[in-house]
Coordinates of C-alpha atoms in Angstrom, one line a residue:
Chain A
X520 CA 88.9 54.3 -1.2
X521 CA 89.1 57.7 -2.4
X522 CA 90.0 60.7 -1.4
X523 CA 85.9 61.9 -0.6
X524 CA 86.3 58.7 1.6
X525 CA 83.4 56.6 -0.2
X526 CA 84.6 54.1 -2.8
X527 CA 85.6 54.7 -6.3
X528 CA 82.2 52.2 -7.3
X529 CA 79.9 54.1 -5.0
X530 CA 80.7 57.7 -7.0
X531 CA 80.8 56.0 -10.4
X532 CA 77.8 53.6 -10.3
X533 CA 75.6 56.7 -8.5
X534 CA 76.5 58.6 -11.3
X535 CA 75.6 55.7 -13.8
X536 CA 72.5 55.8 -11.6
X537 CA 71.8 59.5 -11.9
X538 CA 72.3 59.5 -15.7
X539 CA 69.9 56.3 -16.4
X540 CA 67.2 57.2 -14.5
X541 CA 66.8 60.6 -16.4
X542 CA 67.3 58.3 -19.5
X543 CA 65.0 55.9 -18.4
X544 CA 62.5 58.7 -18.6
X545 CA 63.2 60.1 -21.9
X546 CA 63.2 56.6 -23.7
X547 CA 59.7 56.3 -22.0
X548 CA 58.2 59.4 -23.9
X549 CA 60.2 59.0 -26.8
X550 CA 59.2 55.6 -27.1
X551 CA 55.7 56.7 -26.3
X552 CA 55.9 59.0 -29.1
X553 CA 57.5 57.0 -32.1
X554 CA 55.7 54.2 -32.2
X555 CA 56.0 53.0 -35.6
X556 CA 60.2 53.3 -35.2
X557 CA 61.3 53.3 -32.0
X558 CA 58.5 51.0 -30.2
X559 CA 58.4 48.9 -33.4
X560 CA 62.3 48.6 -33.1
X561 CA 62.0 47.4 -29.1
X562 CA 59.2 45.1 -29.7
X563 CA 61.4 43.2 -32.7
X564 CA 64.1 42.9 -30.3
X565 CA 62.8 41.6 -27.3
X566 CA 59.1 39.5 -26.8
X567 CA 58.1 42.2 -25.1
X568 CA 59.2 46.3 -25.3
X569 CA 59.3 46.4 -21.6
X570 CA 61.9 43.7 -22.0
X571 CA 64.0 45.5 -24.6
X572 CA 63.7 48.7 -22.4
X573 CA 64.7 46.7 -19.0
X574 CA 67.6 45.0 -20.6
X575 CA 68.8 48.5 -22.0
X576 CA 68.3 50.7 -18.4
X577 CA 70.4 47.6 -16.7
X578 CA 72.8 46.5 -19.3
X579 CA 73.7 50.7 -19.5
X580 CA 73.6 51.1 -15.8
X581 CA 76.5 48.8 -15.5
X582 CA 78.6 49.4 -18.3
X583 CA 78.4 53.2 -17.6
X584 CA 79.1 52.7 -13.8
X585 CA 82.1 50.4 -15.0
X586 CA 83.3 53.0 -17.4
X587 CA 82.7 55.7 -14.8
X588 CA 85.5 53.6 -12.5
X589 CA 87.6 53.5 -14.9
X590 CA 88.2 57.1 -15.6
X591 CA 91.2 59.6 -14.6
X592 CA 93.6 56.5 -14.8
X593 CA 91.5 54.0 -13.3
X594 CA 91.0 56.4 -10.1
X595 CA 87.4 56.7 -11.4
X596 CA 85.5 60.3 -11.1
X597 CA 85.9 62.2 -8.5
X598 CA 83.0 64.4 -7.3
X599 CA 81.8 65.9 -3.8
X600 CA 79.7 63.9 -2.5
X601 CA 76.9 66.3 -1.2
X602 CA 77.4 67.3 -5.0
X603 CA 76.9 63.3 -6.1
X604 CA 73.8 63.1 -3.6
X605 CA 72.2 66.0 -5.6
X606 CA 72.6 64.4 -8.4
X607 CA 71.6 60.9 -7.8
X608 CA 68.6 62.5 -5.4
X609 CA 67.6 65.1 -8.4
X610 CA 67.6 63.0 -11.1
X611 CA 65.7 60.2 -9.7
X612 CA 62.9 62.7 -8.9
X613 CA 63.2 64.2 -12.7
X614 CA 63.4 60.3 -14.3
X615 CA 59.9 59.6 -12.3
X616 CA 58.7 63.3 -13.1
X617 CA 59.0 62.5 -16.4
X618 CA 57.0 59.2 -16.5
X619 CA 54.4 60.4 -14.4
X620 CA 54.2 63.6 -16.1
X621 CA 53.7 61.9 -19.4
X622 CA 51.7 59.0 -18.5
X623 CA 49.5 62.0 -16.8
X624 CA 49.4 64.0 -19.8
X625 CA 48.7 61.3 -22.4
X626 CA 47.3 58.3 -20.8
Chain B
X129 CA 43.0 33.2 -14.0
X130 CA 44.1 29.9 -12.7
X131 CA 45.2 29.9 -8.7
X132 CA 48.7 29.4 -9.3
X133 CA 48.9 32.7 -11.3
X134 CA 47.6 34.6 -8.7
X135 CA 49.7 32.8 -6.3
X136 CA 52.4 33.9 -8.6
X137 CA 51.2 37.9 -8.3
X138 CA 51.1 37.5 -4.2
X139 CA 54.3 36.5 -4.4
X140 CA 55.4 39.5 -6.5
X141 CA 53.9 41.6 -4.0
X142 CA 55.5 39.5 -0.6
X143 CA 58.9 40.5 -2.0
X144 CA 58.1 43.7 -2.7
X145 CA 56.9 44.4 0.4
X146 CA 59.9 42.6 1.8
X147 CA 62.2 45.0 0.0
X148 CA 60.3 48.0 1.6
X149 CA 60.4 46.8 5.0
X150 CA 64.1 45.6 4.7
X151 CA 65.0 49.4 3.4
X152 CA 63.2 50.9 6.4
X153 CA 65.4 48.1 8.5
X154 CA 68.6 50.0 6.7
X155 CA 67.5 53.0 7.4
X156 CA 67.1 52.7 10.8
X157 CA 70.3 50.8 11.3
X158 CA 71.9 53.4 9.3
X159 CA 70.6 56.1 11.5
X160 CA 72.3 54.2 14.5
X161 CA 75.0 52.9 13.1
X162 CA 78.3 51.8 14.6
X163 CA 81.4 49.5 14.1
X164 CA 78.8 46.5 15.6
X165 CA 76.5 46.6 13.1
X166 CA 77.9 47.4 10.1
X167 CA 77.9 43.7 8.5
X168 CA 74.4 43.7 9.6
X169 CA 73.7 46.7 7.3
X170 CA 75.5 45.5 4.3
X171 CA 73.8 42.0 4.9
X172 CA 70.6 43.7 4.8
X173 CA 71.0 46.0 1.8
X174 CA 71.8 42.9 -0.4
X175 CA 68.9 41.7 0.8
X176 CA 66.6 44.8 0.1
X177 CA 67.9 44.2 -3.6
X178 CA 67.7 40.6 -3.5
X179 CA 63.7 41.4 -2.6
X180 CA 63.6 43.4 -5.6
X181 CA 64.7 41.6 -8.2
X182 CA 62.9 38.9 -7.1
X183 CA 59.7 40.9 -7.5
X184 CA 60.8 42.7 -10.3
X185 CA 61.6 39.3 -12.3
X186 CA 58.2 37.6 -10.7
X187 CA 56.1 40.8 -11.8
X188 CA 58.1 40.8 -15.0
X189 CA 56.9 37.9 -15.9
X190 CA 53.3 38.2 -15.1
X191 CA 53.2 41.0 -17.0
X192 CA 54.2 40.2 -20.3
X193 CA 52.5 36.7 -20.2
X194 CA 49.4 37.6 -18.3
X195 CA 48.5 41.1 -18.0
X196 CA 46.7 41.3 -21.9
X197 CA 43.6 40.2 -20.6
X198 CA 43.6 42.2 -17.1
X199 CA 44.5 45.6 -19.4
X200 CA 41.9 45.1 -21.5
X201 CA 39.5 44.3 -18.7
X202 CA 40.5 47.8 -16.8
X203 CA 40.0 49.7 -20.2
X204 CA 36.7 48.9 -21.0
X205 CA 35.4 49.4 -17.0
X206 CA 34.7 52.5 -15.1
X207 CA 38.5 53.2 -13.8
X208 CA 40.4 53.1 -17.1
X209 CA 43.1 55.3 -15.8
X210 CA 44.4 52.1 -13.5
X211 CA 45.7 51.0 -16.7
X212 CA 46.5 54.3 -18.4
X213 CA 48.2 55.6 -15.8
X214 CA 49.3 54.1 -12.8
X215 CA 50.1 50.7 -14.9
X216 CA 51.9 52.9 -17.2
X217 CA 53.9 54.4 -14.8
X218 CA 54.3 51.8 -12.8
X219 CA 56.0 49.5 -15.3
X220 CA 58.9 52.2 -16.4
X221 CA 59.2 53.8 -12.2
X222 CA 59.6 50.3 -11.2
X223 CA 63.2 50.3 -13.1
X224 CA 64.5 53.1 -11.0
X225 CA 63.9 51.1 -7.9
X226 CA 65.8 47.9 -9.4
X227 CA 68.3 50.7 -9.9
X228 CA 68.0 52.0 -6.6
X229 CA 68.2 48.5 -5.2
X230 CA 71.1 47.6 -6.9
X231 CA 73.1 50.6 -5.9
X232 CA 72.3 50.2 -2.5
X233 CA 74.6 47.1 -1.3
X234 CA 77.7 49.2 -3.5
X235 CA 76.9 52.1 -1.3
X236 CA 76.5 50.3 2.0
X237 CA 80.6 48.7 1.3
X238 CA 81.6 52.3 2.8
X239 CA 82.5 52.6 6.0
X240 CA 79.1 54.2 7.4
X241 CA 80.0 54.6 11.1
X242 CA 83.2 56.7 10.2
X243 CA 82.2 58.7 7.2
X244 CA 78.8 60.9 7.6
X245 CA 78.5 61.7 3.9
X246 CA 78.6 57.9 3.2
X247 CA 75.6 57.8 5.8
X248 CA 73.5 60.7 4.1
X249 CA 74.1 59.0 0.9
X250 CA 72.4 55.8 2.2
X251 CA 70.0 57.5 4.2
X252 CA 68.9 59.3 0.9
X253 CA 69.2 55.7 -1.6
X254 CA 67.1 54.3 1.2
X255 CA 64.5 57.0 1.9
X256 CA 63.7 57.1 -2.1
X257 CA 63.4 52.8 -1.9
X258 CA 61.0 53.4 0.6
X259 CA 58.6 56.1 -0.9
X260 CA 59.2 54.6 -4.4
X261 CA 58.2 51.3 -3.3
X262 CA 55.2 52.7 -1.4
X263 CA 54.1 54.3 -4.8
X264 CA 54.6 51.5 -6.5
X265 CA 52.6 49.0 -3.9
X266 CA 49.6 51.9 -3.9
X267 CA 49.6 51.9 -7.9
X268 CA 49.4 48.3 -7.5
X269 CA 46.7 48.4 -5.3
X270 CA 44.9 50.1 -7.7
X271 CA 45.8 48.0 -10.5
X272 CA 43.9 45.6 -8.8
X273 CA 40.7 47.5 -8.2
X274 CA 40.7 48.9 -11.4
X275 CA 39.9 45.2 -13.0
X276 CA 37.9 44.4 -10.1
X277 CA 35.2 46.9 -10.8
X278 CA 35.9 46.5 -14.8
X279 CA 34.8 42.6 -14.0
X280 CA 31.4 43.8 -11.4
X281 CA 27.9 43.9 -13.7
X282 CA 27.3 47.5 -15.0

């Protein structure tokens, strides 16, 4: 446990969580946006580009959250945690901004 | 569309649903929460993301080996933005909630009846479960209608 009292797994994998869904959103639109490189590159990866774009959100999530952990000597990051709920609470709202937003925009 | 596929897309949506109603079944445990039903909590958030991925690998798979002919239905009928838009966005919001989901059983291994921030930061994975997965059922919803009335006789 650490010293903010919540695990050392809950603060790194919300952070993980915080980062990839902001990603998640920006490798929508610049997906969106490159088609003949960046789309064209996903769909030769995977059968499908949502598959290719799944398998990168998840795979990242947990190797970031398991890098997160292992930080400051295995210890993992230490952050507030009304400062990690901001975080994982604002950047789930800007991920889904974004994919709305653009979807809005260009669809 | 043969009856097994759309049995197949019901059962996407019964586990979504699932995974809503479980989340608000956190939450409200969460908001009451105690030494007594603390197992009960972390039994139910691995099951909110349980519900998930089951709908988000049942969908999945609909989608990439079905969908073709619903999307090109939707474009060419009178609600084009079912496809444009809320399919769209449905597809790439839906990761955030396997995200969510995931999260939620790591979060939920604090101890919630002695720490409040642990609470408020389950309250707050939970509450965004619930109104993402309402989003996403709606969009759905209209998924649905949107090849419905591309199908009906102009």
């Amino acid at each position: 446990m650490a010293a903010n009292g919540i695990g050392k797994y809950t603060v790194s994998f919300g952070l993980s969580l915080a980062v990839m869904s902001v990603l998640n959103g920006l490798l929508v639109i610049v997906k969106e946006t490159h088609e003949d490189s960046v789309l064209a590159l996903m769909k030769r990866l995977t059968p499908h580009h949502w598959i290719t774009h799944g398998i990168f959100v998840i795979v990242a999530f947990v190797a970031l959250g398991w890098l997160f952990s292992r930080a400051n000597g295995g210890q993992g990051i230490q952050i507030p945690v009304p400062r990690l709920i901001a975080l994982l609470v604002g950047a789930v709202v800007v991920g889904g901004a974004l994919i709305a937003g653009f979807y809005l925009i260009e669809g | 569309m043969s009856g097994g596929v759309e049995g197949l897309m019901m059962v996407h949506v019964l586990f979504g649903m699932l995974c809503i109603v479980t989340a608000v079944w956190v939450f409200v445990d969460v908001l009451n929460v105690s030494e007594a039903n603390l197992a009960r909590i972390r039994m139910m958030s691995i099951a909110v993301a349980v519900f998930m991925w089951l709908a988000y690998l049942i969908g999945g798979y609909w989608y990439v080996t079905y969908y073709a002919a619903d999307k090109a239905v939707i474009l060419k009928g009178p609600w084009p933005l079912a496809h444009s838009f809320f399919m769209e966005m449905k597809e790439h919001v839906v990761l955030l909630l396997v995200l969510l989901t995931t999260f939620l059983p790591i979060a939920a291994a604090s101890n919630l009846a002695a720490n409040k921030q642990a609470r408020t930061l389950v309250l707050c994975v939970v509450g965004l479960i619930v109104l993402i997965g309402m989003a996403m059922d709606g969009s759905g919803a209209i998924i649905g209608v949107g090849a419905k009335v591309g199908l009906m006789p102009k």
